[in-house]
CSV table of C-alpha atoms in Angstrom, one decimal:
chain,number,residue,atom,x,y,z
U,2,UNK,CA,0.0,0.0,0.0
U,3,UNK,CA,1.5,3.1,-0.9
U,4,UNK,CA,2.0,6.4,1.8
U,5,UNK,CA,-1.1,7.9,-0.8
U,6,UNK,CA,-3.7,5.2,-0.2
U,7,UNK,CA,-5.7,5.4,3.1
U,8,UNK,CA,-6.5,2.6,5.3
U,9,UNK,CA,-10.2,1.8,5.6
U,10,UNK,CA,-10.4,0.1,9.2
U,11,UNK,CA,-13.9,-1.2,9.9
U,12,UNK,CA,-15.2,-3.7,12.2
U,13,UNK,CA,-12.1,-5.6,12.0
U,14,UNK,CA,-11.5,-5.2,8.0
U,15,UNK,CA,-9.5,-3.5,5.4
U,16,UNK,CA,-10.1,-2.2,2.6
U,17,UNK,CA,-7.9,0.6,0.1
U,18,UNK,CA,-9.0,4.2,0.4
U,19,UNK,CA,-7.0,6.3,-2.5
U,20,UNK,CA,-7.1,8.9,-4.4
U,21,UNK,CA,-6.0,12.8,-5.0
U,22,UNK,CA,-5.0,14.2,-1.9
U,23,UNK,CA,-6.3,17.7,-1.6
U,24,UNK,CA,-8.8,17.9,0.9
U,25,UNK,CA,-11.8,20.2,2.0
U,26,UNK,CA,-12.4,19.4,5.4
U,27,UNK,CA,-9.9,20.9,7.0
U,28,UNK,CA,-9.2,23.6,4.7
U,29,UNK,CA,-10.4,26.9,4.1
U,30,UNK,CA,-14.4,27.2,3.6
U,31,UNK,CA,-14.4,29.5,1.2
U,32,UNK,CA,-13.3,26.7,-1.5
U,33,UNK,CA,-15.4,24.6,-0.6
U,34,UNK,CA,-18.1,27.2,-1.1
U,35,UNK,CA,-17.5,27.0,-5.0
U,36,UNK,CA,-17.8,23.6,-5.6
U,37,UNK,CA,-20.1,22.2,-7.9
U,38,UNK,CA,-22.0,19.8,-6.0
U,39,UNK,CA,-23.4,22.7,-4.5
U,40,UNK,CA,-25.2,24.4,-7.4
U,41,UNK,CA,-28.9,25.4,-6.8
U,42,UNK,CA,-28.4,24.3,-3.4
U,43,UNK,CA,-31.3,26.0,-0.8
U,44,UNK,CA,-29.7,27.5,2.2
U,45,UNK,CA,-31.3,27.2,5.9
U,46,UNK,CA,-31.2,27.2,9.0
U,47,UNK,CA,-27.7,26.8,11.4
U,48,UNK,CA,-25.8,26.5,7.8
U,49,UNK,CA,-28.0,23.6,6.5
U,50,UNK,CA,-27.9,22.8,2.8
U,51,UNK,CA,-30.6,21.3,0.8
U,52,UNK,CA,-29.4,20.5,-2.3
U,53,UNK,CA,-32.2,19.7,-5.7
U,54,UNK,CA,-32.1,16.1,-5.1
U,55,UNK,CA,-33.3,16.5,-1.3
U,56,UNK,CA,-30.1,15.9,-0.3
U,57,UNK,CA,-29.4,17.9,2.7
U,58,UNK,CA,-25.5,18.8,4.3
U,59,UNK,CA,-24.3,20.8,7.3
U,60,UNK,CA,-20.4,22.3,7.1
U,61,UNK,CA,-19.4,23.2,10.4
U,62,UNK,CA,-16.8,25.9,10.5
U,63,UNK,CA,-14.2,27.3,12.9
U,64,UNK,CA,-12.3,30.3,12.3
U,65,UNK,CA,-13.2,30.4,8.6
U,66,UNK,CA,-11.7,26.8,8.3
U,67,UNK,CA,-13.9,23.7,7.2
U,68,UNK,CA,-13.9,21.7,10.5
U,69,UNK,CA,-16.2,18.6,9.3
U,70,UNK,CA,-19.4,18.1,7.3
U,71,UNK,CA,-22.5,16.2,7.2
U,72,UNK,CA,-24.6,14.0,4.8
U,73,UNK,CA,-28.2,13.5,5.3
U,74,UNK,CA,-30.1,11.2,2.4
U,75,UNK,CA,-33.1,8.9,2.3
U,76,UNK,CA,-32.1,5.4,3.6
U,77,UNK,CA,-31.4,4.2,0.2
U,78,UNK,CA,-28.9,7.4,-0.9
U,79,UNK,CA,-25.5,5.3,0.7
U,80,UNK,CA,-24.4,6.1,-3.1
U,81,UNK,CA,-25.3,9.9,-3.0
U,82,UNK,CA,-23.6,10.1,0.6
U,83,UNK,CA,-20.5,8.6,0.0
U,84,UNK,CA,-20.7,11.0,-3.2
U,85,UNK,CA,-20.7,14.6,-1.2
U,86,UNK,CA,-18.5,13.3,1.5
U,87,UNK,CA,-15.7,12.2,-1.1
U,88,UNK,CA,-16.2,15.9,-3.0
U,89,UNK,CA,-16.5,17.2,1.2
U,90,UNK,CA,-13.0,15.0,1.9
U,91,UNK,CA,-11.3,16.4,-1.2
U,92,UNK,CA,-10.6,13.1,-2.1
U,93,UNK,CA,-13.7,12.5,-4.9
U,94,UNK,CA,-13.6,8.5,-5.8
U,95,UNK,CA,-10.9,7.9,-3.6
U,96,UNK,CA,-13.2,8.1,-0.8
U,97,UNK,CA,-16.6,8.0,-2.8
U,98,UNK,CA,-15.9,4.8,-3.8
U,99,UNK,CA,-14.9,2.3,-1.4
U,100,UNK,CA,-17.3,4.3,1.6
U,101,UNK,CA,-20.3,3.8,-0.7
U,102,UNK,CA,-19.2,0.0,-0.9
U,103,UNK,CA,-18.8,-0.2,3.0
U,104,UNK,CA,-21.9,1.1,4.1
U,105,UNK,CA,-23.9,-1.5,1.7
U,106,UNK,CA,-22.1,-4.1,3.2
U,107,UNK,CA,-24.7,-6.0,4.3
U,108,UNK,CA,-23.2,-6.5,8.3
U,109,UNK,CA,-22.4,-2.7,7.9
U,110,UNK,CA,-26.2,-2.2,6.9
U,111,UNK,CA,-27.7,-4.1,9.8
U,112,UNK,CA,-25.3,-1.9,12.3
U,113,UNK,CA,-26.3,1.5,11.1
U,114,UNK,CA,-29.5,1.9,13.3
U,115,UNK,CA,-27.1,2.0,16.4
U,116,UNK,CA,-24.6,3.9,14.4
U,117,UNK,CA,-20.8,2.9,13.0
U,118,UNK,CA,-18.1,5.0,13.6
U,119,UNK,CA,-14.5,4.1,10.9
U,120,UNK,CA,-11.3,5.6,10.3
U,121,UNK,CA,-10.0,7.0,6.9
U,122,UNK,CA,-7.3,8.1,7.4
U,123,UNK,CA,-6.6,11.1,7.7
U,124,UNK,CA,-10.5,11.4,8.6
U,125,UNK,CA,-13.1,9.6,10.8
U,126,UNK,CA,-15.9,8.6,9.5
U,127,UNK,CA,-19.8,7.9,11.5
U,128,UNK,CA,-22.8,6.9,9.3
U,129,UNK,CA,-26.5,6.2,11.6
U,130,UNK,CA,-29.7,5.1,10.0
U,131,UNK,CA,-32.7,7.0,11.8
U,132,UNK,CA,-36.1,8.4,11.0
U,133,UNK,CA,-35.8,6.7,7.4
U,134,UNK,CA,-32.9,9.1,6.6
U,135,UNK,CA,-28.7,7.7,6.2
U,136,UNK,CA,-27.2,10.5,8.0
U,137,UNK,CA,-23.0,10.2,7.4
U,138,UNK,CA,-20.4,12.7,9.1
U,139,UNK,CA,-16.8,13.3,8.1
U,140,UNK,CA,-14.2,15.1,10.5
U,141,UNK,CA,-10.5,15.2,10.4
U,142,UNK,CA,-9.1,12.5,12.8
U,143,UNK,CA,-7.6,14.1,16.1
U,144,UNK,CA,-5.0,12.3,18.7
U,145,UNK,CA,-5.9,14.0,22.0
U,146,UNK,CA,-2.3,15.5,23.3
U,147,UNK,CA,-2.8,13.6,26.3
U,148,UNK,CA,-1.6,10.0,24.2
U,149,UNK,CA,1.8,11.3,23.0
U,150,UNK,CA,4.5,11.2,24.9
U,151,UNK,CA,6.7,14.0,26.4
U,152,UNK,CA,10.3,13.6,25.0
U,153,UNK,CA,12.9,15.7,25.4
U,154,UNK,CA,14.4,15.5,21.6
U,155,UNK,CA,11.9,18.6,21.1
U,156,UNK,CA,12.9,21.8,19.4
U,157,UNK,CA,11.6,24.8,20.9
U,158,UNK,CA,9.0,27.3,19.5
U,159,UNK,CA,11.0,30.6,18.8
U,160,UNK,CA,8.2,32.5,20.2
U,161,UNK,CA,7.3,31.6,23.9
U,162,UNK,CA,3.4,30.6,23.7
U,163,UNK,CA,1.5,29.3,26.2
U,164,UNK,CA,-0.2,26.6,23.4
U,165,UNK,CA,2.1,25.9,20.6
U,166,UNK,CA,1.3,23.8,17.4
U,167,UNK,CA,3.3,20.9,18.0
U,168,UNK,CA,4.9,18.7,15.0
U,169,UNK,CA,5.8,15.8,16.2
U,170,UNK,CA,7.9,13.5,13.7
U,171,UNK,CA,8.3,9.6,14.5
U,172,UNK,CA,11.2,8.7,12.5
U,173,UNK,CA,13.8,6.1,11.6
U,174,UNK,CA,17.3,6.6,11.0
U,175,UNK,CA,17.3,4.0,8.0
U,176,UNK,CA,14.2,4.9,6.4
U,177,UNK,CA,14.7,6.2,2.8
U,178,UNK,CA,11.9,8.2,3.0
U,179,UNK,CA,12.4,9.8,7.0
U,180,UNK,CA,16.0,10.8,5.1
U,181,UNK,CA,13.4,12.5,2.1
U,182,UNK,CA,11.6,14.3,4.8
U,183,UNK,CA,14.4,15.5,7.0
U,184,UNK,CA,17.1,16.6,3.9
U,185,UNK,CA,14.6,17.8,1.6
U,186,UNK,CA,11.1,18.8,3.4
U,187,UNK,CA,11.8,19.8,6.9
U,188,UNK,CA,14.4,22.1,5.6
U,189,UNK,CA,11.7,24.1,3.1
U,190,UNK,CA,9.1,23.8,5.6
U,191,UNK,CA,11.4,25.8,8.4
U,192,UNK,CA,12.0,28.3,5.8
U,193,UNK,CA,8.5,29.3,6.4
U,194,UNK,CA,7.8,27.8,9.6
U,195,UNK,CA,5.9,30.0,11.8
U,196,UNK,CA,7.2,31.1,15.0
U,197,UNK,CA,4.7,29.7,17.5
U,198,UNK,CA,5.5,25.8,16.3
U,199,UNK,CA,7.2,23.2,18.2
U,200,UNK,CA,8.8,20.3,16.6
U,201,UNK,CA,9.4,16.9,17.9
U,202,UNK,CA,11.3,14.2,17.3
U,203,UNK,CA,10.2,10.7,18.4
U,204,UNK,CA,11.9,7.7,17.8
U,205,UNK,CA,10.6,4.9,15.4
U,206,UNK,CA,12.7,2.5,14.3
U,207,UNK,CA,11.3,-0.2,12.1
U,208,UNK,CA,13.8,-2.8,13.2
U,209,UNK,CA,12.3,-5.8,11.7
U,210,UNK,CA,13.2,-4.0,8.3
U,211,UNK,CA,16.1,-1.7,9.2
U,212,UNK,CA,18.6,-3.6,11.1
U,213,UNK,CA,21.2,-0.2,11.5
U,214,UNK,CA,18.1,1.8,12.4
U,215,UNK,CA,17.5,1.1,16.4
U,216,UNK,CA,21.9,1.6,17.2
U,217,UNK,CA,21.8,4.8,15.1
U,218,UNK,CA,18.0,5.7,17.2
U,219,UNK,CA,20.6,4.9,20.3
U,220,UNK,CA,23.5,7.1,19.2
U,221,UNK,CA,21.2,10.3,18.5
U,222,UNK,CA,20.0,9.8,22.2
U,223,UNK,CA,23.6,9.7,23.5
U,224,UNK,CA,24.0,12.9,21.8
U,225,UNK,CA,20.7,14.1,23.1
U,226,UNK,CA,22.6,13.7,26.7
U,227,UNK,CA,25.1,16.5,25.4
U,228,UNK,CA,22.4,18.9,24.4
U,229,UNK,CA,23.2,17.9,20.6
U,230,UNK,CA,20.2,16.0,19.0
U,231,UNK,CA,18.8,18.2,16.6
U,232,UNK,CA,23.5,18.5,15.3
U,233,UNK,CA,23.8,14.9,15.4
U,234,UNK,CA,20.1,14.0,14.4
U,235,UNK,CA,20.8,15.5,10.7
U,236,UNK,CA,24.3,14.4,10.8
U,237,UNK,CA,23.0,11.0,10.8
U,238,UNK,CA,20.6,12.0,7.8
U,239,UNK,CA,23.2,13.5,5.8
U,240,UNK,CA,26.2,10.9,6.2
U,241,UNK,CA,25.4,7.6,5.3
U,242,UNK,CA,28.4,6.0,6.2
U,243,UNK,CA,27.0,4.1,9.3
U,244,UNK,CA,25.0,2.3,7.0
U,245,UNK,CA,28.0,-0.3,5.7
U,246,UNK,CA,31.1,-1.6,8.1
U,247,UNK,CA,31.9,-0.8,11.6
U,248,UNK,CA,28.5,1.4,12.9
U,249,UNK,CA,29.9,2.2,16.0
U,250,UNK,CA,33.4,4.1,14.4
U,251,UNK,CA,31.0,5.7,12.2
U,252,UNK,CA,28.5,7.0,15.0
U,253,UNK,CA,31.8,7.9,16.8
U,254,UNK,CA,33.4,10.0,13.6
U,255,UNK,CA,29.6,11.8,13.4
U,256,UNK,CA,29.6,12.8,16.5
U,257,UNK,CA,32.7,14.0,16.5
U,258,UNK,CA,32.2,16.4,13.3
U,259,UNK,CA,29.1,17.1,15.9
U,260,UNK,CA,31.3,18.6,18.7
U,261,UNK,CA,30.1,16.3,20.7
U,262,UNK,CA,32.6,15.0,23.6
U,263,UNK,CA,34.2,12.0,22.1
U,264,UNK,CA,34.6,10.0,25.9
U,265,UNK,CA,31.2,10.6,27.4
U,266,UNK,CA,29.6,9.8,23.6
U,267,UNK,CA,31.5,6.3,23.3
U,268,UNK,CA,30.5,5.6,27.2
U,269,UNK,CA,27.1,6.6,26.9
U,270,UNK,CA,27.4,4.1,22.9
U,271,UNK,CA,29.0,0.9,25.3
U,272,UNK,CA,26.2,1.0,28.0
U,273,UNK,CA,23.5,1.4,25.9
U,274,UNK,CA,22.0,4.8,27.7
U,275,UNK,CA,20.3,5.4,25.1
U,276,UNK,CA,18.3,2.6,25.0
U,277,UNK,CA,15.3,3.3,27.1
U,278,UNK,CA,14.4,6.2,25.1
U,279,UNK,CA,13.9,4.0,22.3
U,280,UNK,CA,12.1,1.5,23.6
U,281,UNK,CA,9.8,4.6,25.1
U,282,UNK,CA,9.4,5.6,21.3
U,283,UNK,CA,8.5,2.4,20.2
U,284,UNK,CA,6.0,1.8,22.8
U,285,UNK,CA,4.6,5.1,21.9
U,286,UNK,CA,4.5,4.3,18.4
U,287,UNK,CA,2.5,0.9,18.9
U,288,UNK,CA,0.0,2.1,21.4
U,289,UNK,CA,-0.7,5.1,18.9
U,290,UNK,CA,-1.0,1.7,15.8
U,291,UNK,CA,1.2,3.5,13.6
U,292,UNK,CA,2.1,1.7,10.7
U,293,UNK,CA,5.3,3.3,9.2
U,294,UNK,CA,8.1,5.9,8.7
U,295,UNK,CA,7.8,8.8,8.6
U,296,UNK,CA,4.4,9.2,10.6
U,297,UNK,CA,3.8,12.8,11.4
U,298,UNK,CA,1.1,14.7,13.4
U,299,UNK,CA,-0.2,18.7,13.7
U,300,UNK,CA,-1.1,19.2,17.0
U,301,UNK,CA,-2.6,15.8,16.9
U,302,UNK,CA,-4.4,15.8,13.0
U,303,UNK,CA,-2.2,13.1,11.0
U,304,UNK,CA,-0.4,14.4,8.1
U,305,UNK,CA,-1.6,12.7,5.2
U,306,UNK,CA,1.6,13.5,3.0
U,307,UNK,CA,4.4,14.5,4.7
U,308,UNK,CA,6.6,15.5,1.5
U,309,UNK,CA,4.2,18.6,0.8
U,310,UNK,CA,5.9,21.4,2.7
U,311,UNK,CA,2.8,23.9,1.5
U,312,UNK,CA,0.2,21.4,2.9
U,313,UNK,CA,2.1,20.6,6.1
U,314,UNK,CA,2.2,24.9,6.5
U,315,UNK,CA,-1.8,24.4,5.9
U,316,UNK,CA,-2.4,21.8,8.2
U,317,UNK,CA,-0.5,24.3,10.8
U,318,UNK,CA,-2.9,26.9,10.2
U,319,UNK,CA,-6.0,24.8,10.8
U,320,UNK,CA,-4.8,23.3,14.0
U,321,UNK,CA,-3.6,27.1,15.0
U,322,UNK,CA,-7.1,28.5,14.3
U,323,UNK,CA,-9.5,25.2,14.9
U,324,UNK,CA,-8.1,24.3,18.8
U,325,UNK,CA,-8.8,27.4,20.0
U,326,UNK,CA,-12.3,28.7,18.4
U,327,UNK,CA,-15.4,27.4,18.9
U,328,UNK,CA,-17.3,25.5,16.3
U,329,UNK,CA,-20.0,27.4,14.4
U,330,UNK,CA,-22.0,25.7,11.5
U,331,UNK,CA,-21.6,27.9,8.1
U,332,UNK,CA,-24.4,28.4,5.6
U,333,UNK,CA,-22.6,28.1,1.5
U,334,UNK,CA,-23.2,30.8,-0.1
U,335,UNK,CA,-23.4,31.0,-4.2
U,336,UNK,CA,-20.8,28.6,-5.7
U,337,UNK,CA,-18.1,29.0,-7.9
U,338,UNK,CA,-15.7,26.4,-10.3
U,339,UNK,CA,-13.8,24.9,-7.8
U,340,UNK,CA,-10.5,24.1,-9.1
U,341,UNK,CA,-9.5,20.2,-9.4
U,342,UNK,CA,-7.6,18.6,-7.1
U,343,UNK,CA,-3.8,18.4,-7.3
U,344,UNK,CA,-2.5,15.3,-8.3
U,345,UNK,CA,0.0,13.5,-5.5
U,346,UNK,CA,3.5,11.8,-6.5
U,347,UNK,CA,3.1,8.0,-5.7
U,348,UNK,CA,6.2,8.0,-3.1
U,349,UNK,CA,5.9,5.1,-0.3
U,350,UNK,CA,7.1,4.9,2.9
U,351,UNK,CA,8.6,2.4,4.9
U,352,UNK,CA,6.5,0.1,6.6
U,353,UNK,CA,6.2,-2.4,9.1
């Protein structure tokens, strides 16, 4: 499964979610405003939406951002639903498709009177069958900040805030793709990084596939004692020579060129002191059911392609203005041509 197609967890099974990854919810309402599926739509009531078919959806907004959305169709309209919510998701057939197959599945069917709630990543999903009408919701996926784990390989905000957006990074040394995000996107993204943001760096590594990756996940903790992550932490992104030969010279030689000092380093290397960091990391990572590298989080709202330095800049916006306004529902008002969605590179990460 590549980084681009979402998981579909329900009631135990899978199923591929895919498509073009340039999503409403979550973005700007004004878009969303414009799009098609909204032509000759009424507009009611607490920002409700009845569109010619009978159709009727519900945006709820927060700060001028597109917080999540709601579908309400005759029992039978699972097809129109999953229709709206995959123009609502951004995602069009990506979604559409296999969410219209799930919700005629025929033990889906029999669960909707008491509701079924499902992940999409980077959404959560929540379909209920009552009064004769299918009524389906869609709202980007949150991790309350209460499940991730404090660490102290975190880089400060450069403005003192009292609530920060967090990034928080899970990572593998070895990962092709972590070195694609660290050497290529972290460094555009900080060009533009707003002040008020904390980044975080938690340790993943995906052992079973990256034998190098849990010593070098060691070494950057053993330079983490010194005060020197974040030096030794792209040093080990940039030189790839601990990769072949003696790992332990070539941590040594890094940290080194790192200032680090060379006797506590190689002490801190023999006894292992950085190992229960790790193993925090990787507990972390498993409770949270993350599947591979590099997994990354805004303030809690997975990151659905962590290559996109503009998107990742968006995402920070949302979580800036959404966690701290209350929700509102917002009526549409007359649409416009909504432009198509951009097309995503296919690039995979690791995974377990």
């Amino acid at each position: 499964m590549t980084h681009f197609a979402r998981r579909f967890f329900a009631l135990g099974l899978l199923a591929a979610l895919s498509g073009a990854a340039h999503a409403q919810v979550g973005g700007q309402v004004a878009p969303v405003r414009a799009a098609p599926a909204f032509q000759g739509a009424k507009v009611g009531a607490g920002g409700l939406l009845t569109l010619t078919d009978g159709a009727q959806v519900t945006l709820s907004q927060k700060a001028g951002y597109l917080a999540g959305a709601s579908v309400s169709v005759p029992a039978s309209g699972a097809a129109r639903a999953a229709e709206l919510l995959g123009v609502l998701s951004g995602y069009e057939d990506g979604l559409a498709e296999p969410l219209e197959a799930f919700l005629k599945r025929s033990d889906v069917a029999g669960r909707l009177p008491q509701g079924v709630t499902v992940d999409a990543e980077p959404f959560t999903v929540t379909a209920r069958l009552t009064g004769g009408r299918l009524n389906v919701s869609l709202v980007l996926a949150q991790v309350p900040a209460a499940q991730f784990a404090p660490v102290k390989t975190a880089q400060a905000a450069r403005t003192a805030t009292a609530s920060p957006v967090v990034l928080r990074v899970y990572s593998d040394f070895q990962c092709p793709y972590c070195q694609q995000f660290e050497t290529q996107t972290l460094p555009e993204l900080q060009k533009a990084l707003p002040a008020d943001v904390r980044i975080e760096f938690h340790q993943f590594p995906l052992e079973s596939i990256h034998p190098r990756a849990r010593a070098a996940a060691e070494a950057s903790e053993c330079a983490s004692a010194q005060g020197k992550f974040w030096a030794y932490k792209d040093a080990l992104f940039a030189d790839r020579s601990w990769l072949s030969g003696d790992a332990a010279t070539a941590f040594t030689a890094i940290a080194g060129k790192a200032g680090l000092n060379l006797t506590a380093f190689k002490g801190c290397l023999a006894a292992r002191g950085g190992r229960a960091a790790v193993d925090a990391g990787l507990a972390e990572a498993d409770r949270l059911g993350l599947q591979g590298t590099p997994s990354v989080f805004v303030n809690g709202y997975a990151v659905a392609d962590p290559y996109d330095a503009p998107a990742l800049l968006r995402l920070i916006a949302y979580a800036r203005a959404v966690d701290t306004a209350p929700a509102a529902a917002t009526p549409v008002t007359a649409p416009s041509p909504l432009p198509s969605p951009k097309a995503v590179p296919a690039t995979p990460p690791a995974t377990r």
